[in-house]
mmCIF file of C-alpha atoms and ligand atoms in Angstrom:
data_model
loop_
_atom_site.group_PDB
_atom_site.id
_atom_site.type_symbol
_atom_site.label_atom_id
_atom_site.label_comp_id
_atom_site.label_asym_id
_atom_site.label_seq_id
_atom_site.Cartn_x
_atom_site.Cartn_y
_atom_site.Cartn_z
ATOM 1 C CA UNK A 1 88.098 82.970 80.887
ATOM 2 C CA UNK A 2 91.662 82.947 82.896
ATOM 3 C CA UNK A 3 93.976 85.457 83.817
ATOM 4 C CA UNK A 4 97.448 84.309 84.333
ATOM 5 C CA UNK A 5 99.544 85.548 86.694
ATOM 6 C CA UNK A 6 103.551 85.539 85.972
ATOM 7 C CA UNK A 7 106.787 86.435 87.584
ATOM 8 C CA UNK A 8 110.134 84.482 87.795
ATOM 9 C CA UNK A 9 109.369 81.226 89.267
ATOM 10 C CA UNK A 10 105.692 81.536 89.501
ATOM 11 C CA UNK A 11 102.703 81.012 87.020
ATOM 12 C CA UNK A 12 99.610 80.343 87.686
ATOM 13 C CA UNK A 13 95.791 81.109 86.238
ATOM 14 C CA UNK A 14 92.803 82.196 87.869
ATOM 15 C CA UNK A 15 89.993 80.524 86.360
ATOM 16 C CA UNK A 16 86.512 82.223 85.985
ATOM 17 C CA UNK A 17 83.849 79.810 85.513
ATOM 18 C CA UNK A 18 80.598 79.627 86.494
ATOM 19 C CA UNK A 19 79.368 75.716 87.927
ATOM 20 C CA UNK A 20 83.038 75.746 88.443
ATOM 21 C CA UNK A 21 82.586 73.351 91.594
ATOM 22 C CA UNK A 22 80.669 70.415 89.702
ATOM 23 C CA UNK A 23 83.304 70.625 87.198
ATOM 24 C CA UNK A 24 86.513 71.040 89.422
ATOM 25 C CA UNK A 25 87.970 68.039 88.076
ATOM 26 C CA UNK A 26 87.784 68.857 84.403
ATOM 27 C CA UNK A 27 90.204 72.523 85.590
ATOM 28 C CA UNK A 28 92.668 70.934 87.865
ATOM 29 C CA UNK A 29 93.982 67.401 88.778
ATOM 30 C CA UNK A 30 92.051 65.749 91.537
ATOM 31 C CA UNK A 31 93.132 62.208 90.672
ATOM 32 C CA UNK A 32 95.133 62.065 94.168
ATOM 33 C CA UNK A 33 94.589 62.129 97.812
ATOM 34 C CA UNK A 34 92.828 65.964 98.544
ATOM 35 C CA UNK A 35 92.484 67.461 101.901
ATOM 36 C CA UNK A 36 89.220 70.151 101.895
ATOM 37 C CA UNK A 37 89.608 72.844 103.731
ATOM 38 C CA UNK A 38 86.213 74.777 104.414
ATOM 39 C CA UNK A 39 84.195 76.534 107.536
ATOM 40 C CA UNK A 40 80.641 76.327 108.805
ATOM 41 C CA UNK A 41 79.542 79.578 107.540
ATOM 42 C CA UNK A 42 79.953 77.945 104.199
ATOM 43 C CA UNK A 43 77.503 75.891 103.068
ATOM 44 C CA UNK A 44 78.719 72.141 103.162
ATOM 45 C CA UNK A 45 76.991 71.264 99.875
ATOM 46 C CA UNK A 46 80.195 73.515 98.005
ATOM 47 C CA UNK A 47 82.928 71.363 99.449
ATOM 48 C CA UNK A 48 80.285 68.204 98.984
ATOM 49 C CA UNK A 49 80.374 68.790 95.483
ATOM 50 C CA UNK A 50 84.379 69.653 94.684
ATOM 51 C CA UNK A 51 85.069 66.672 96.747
ATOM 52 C CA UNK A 52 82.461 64.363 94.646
ATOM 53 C CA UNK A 53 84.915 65.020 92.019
ATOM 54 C CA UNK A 54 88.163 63.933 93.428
ATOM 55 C CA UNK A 55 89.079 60.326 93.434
ATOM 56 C CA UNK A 56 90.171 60.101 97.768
ATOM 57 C CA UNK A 57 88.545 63.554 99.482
ATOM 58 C CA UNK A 58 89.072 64.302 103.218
ATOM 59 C CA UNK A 59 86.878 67.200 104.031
ATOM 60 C CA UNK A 60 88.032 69.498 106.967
ATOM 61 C CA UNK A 61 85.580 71.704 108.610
ATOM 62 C CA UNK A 62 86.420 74.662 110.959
ATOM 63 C CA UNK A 63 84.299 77.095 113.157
ATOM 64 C CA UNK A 64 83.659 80.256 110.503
ATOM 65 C CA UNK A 65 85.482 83.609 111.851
ATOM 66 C CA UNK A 66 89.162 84.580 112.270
ATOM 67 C CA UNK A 67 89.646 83.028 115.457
ATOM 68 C CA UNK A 68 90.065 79.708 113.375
ATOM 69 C CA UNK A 69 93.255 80.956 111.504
ATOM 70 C CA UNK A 70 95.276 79.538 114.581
ATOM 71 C CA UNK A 71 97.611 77.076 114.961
ATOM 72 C CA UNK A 72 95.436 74.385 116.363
ATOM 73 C CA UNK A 73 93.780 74.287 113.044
ATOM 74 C CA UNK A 74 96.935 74.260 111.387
ATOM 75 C CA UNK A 75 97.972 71.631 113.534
ATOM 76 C CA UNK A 76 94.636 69.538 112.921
ATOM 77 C CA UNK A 77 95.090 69.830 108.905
ATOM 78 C CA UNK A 78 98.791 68.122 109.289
ATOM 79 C CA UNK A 79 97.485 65.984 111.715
ATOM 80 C CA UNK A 80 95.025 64.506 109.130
ATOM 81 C CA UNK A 81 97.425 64.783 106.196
ATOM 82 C CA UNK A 82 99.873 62.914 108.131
ATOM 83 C CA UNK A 83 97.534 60.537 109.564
ATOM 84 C CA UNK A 84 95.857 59.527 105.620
ATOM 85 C CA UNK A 85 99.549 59.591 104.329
ATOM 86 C CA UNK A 86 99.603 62.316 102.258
ATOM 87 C CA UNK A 87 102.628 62.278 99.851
ATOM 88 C CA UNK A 88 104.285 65.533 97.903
ATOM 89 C CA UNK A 89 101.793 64.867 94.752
ATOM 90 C CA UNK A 90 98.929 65.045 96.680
ATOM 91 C CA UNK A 91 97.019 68.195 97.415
ATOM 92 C CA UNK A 92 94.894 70.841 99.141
ATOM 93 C CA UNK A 93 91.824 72.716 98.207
ATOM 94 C CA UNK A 94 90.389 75.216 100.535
ATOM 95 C CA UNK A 95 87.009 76.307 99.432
ATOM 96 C CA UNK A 96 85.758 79.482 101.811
ATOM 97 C CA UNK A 97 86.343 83.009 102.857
ATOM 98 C CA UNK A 98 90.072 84.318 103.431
ATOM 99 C CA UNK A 99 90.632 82.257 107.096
ATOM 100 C CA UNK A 100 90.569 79.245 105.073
ATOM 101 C CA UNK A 101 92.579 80.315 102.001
ATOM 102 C CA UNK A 102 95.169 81.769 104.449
ATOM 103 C CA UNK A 103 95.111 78.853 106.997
ATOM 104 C CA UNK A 104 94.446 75.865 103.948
ATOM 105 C CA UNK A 105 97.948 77.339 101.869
ATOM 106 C CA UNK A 106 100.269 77.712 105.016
ATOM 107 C CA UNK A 107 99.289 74.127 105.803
ATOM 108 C CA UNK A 108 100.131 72.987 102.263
ATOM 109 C CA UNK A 109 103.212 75.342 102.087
ATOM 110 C CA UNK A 110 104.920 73.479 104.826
ATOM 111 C CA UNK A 111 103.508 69.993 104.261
ATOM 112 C CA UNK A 112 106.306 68.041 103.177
ATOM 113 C CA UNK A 113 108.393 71.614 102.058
ATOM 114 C CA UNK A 114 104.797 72.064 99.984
ATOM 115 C CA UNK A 115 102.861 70.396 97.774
ATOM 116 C CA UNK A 116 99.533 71.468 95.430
ATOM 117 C CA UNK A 117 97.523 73.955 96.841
ATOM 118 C CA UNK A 118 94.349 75.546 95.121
ATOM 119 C CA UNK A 119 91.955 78.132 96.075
ATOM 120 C CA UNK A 120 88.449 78.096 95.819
ATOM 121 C CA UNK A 121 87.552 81.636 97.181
ATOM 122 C CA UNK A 122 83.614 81.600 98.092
ATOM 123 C CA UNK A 123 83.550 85.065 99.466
ATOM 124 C CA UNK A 124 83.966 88.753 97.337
ATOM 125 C CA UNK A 125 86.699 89.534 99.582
ATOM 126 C CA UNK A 126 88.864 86.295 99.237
ATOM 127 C CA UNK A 127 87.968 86.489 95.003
ATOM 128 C CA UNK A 128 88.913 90.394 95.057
ATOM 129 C CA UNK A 129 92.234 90.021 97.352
ATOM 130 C CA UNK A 130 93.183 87.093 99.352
ATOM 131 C CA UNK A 131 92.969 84.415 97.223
ATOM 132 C CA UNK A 132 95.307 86.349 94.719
ATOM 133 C CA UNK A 133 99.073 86.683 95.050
ATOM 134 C CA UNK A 134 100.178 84.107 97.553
ATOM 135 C CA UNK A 135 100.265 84.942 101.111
ATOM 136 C CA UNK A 136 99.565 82.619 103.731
ATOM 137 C CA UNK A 137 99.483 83.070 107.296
ATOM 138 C CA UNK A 138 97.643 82.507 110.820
ATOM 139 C CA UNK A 139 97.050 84.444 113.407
ATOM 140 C CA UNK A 140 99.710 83.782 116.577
ATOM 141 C CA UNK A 141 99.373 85.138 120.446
ATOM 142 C CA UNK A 142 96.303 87.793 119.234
ATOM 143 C CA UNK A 143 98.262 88.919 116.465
ATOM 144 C CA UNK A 144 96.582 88.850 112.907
ATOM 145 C CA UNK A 145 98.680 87.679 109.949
ATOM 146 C CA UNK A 146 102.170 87.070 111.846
ATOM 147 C CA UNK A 147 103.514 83.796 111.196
ATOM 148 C CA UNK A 148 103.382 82.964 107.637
ATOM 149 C CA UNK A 149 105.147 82.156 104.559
ATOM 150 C CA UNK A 150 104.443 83.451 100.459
ATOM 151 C CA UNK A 151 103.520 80.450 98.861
ATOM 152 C CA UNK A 152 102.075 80.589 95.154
ATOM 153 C CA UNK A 153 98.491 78.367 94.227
ATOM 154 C CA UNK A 154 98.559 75.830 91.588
ATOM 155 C CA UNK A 155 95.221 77.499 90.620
ATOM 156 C CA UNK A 156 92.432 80.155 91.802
ATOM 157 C CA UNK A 157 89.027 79.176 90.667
ATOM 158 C CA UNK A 158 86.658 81.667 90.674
ATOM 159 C CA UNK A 159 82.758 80.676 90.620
ATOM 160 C CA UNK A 160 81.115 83.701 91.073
ATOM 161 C CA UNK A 161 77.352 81.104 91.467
ATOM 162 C CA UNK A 162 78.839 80.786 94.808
ATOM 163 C CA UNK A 163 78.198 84.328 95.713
ATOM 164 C CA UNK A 164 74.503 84.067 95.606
ATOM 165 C CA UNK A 165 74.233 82.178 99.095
ATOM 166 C CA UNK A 166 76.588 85.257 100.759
ATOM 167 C CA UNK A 167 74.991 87.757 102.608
ATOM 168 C CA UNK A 168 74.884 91.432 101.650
ATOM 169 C CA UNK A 169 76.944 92.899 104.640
ATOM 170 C CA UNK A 170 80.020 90.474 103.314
ATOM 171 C CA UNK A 171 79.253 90.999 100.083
ATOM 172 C CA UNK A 172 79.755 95.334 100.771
ATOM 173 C CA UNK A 173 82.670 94.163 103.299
ATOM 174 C CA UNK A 174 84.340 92.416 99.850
ATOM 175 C CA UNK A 175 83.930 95.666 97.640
ATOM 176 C CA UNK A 176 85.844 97.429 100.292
ATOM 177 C CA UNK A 177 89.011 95.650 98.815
ATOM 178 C CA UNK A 178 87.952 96.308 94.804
ATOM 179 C CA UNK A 179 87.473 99.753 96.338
ATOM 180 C CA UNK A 180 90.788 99.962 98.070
ATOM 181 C CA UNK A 181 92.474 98.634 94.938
ATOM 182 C CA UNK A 182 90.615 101.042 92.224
ATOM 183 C CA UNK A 183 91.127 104.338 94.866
ATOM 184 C CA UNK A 184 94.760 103.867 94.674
ATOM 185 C CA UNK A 185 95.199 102.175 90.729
ATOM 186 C CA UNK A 186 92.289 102.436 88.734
ATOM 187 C CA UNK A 187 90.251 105.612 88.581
ATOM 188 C CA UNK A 188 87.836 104.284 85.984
ATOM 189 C CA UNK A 189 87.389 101.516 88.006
ATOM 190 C CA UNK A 190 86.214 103.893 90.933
ATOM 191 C CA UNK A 191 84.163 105.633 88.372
ATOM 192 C CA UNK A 192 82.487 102.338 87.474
ATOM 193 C CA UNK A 193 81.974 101.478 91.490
ATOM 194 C CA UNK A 194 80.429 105.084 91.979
ATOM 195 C CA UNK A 195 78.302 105.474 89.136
ATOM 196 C CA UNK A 196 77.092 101.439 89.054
ATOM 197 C CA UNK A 197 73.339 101.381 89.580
ATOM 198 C CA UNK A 198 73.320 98.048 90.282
ATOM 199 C CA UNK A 199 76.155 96.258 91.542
ATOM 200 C CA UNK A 200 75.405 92.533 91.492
ATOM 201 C CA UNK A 201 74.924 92.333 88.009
ATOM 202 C CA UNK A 202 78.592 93.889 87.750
ATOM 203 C CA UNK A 203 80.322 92.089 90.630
ATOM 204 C CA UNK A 204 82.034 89.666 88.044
ATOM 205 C CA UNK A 205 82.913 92.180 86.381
ATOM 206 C CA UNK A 206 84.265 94.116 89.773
ATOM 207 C CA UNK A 207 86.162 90.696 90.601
ATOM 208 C CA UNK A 208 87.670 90.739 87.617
ATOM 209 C CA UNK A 209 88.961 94.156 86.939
ATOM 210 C CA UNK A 210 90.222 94.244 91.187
ATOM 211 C CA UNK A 211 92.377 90.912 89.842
ATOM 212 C CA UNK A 212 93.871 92.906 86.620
ATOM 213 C CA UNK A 213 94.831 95.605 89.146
ATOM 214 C CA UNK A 214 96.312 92.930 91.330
ATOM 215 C CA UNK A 215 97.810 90.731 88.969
ATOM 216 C CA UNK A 216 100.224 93.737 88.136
ATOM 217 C CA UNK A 217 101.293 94.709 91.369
ATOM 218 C CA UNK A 218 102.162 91.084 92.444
ATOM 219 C CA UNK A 219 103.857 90.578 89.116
ATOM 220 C CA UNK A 220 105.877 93.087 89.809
ATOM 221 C CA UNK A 221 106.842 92.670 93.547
ATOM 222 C CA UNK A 222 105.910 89.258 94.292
ATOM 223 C CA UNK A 223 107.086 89.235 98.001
ATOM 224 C CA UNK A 224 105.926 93.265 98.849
ATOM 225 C CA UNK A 225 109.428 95.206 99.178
ATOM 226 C CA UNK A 226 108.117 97.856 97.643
ATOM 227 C CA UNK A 227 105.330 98.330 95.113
ATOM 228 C CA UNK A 228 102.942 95.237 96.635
ATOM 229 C CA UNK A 229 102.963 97.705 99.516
ATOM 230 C CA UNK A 230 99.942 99.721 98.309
ATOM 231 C CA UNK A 231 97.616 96.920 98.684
ATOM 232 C CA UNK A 232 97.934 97.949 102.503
ATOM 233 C CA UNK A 233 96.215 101.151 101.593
ATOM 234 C CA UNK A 234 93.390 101.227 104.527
ATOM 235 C CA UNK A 235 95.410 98.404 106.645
ATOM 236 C CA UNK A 236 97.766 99.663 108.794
ATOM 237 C CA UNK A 237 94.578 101.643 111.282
ATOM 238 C CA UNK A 238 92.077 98.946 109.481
ATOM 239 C CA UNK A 239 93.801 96.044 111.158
ATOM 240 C CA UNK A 240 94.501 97.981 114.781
ATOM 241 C CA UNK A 241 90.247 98.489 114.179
ATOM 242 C CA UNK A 242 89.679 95.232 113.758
ATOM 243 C CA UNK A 243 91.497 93.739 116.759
ATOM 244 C CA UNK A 244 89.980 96.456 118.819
ATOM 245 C CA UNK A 245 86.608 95.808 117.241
ATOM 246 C CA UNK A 246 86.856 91.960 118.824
ATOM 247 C CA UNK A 247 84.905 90.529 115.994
ATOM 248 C CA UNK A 248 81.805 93.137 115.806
ATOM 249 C CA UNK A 249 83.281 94.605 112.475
ATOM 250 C CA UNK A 250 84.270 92.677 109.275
ATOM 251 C CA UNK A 251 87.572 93.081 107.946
ATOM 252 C CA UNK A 252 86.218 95.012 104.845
ATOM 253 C CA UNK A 253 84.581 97.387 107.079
ATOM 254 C CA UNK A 254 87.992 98.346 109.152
ATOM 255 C CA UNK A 255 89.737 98.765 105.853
ATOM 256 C CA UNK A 256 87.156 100.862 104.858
ATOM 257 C CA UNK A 257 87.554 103.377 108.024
ATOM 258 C CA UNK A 258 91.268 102.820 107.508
ATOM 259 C CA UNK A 259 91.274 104.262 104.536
ATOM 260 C CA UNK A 260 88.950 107.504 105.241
ATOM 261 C CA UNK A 261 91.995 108.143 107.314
ATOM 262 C CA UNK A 262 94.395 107.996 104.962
ATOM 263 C CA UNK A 263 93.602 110.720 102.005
ATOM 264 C CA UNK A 264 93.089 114.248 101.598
ATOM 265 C CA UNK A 265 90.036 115.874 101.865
ATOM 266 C CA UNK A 266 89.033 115.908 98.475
ATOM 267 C CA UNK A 267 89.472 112.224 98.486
ATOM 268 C CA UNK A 268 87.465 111.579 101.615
ATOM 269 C CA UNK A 269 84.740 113.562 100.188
ATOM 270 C CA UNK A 270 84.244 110.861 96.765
ATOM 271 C CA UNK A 271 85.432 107.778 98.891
ATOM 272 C CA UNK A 272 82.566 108.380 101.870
ATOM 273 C CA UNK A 273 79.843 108.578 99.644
ATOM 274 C CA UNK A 274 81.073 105.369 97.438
ATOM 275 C CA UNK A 275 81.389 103.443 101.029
ATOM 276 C CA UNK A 276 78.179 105.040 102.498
ATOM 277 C CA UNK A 277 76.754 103.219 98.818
ATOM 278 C CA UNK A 278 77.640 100.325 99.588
ATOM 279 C CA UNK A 279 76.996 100.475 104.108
ATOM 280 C CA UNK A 280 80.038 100.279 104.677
ATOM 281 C CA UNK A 281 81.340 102.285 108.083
ATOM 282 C CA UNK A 282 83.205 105.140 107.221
ATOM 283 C CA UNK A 283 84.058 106.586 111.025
ATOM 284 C CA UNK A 284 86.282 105.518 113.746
ATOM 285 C CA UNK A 285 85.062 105.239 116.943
ATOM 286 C CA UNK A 286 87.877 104.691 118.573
ATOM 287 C CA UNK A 287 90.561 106.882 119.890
ATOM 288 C CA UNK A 288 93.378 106.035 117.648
ATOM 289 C CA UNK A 289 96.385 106.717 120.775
ATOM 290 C CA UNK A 290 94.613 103.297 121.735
ATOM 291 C CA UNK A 291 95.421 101.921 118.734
ATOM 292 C CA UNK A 292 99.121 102.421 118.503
ATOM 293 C CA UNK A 293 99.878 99.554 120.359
ATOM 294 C CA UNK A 294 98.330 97.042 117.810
ATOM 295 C CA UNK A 295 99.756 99.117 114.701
ATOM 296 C CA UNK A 296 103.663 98.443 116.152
ATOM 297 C CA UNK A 297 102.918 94.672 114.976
ATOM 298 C CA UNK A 298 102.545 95.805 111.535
ATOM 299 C CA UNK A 299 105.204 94.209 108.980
ATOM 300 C CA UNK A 300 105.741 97.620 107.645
ATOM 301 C CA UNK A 301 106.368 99.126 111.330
ATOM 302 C CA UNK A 302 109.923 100.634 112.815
ATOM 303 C CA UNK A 303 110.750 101.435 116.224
ATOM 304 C CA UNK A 304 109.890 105.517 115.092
ATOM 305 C CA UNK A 305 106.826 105.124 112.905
ATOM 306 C CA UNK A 306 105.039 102.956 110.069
ATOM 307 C CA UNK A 307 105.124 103.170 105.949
ATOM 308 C CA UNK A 308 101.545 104.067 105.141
ATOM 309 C CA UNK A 309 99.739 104.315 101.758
ATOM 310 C CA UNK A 310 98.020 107.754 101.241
ATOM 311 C CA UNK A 311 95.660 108.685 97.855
ATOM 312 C CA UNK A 312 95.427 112.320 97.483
ATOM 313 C CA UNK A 313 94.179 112.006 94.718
ATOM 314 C CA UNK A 314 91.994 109.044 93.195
ATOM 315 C CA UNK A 315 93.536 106.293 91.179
ATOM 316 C CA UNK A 316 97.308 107.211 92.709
ATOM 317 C CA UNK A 317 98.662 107.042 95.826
ATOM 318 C CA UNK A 318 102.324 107.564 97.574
ATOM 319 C CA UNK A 319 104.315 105.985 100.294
ATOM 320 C CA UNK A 320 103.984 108.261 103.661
ATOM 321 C CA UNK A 321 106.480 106.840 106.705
ATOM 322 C CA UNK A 322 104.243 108.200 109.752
ATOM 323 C CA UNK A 323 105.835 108.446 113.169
ATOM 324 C CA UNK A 324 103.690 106.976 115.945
ATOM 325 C CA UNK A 325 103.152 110.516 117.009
ATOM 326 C CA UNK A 326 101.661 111.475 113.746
ATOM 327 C CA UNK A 327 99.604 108.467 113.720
ATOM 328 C CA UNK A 328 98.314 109.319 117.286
ATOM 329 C CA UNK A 329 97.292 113.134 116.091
ATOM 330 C CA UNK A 330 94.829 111.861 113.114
ATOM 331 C CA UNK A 331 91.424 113.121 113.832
ATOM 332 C CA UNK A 332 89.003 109.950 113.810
HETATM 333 N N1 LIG B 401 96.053 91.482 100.631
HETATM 334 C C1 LIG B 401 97.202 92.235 100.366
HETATM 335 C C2 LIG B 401 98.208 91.502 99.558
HETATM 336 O O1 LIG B 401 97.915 90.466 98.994
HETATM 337 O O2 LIG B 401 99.311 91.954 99.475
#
């Protein structure tokens, strides 16, 4: 099954398919020079096996965790591009979590101007979210997400087999974003995530619906002026969380406090339980004066406030500019 995804210049098709990875070179062309891009919380036998079916593999390897989306690593992928004479028609495949889909496509978006890069998302989160829509980016002087570039795949391949070596706090961490997507876009979708009895028989079937949802909003606003915006929903205190947090909390589990702090009270009431379903933390613990700070590097910031996304009610949302005073007041 694909999906393809469409706008002006770009076109491309996520690919569901499970045993995907044995199989890679029967969905995209691997008959050239491919850099690997994968982490150690992976397990090697994934990037093993996609690179047994390319004719000249290099794998790359870096620590697992978001201190790796930095630009010595993007210096160390050029490095070895450079160094095994990588031309435009060659290619990169990053085959892990979001750090190495962010980290793998800025590399290949600046390699030569850009050449082929595919995604091989092996986490919920990076199937649900960042593997879709063409952002890149690394992380620059403690700063998540700051110097980057939108740069389309060639492909997404989705292998859902890969899922069954992740563990169940990344696995919840990853719903947070199908969550985020359906609270603001798809209230059936919520419905489905609240009422489902057992969620890993459905996750496909999660992925899949979160990447419908997605597929139309970056269809529509490719490069976020306006509408792509509401993928933030849960970001803009979810991402001051998480560089407070210093690595203790996933990045699925500050969107998920993020967003208890961004809808009414009816919504908070449905949305806590459907987190609290899946353990994921629905409190902030810290003050959020101390986390205005962080939020004034957000791309949507001004020198008087931030655009945030509110849902007051589920499967809608609007736009809300919040001064940083208004920010400070929320009760945590
Ligand atoms: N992860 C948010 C976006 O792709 O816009």
């Amino acid at each position: 099954m694909k999906i393809n995804i469409s706008s002006r210049d770009l076109s491309y098709d996520i690919i569901y398919e499970q045993g995907a990875l044995a199989k890679v070179d029967k969905l995209i062309d691997t008959d050239r020079k491919t850099l690997i891009l994968t982490d150690s919380g992976v397990p090697a036998c994934y990037a093993e096996t996609v690179a047994a079916h390319c004719r000249e593999a290099y794998i790359v390897t870096i620590p697992q965790g978001e201190q790796s989306k930095c630009i010595d690593n993007y210096l160390l992928i050029l490095k070895k591009m450079l160094s095994e004479n990588f031309t435009r028609k060659d290619c990169v495949i990053a085959v892990g979590g979001g750090v190495c889909g962010d980290l793998a496509a800025f590399a290949a978006s600046c390699y030569m101007r850009g050449i082929a890069f595919y995604n091989i998302p092996t986490t919920v989160l990076a199937m649900v979210d960042s593997s879709i829509g063409g952002k890149t980016a690394i992380d620059f002087e403690g700063v998540k997400n700051v110097v980057g570039s939108f740069y389309q795949p060639s492909a997404v391949i989705i292998d859902t087999d890969v899922l069954k070596t992740l563990d169940e706090r990344q696995v919840n961490a990853g719903l947070a974003e199908a969550i985020k997507m359906a609270a603001t876009s798809d209230a059936e979708l919520f419905e489905f995530i609240e009422e489902c009895k057992d969620y890993k028989a459905h996750l496909g079937e999660i992925i899949r619906r979160a990447n419908e949802i997605k597929k139309k909003v970056v269809e529509e606003d490719p490069q976020e002026k306006g509408l792509r915006k509401v993928l933030n929903f849960g970001h803009t205190v979810g991402h001051a969380i998480e560089a407070a947090a210093k690595g203790e909390l996933l990045h699925g589990e500050c969107v998920a406090i993020g967003m208890m702090l961004m809808c009414s009270d009816e919504v908070k009431e449905r949305l806590g339980k459907v987190l609290e379903k899946y353990a994921l933390p629905t409190k902030c613990t810290f003050d959020i004066k101390d986390l205005i700070s962080s939020m004034k590097h957000d791309k949507k910031a001004s020198d008087s406030g931030v655009s945030c996304v509110f849902v007051d009610r589920i499967g809608s949302f609007e736009f809300r500019t919040m001064s940083w005073e208004e920010l400070a007041s929320i009760k945590a």
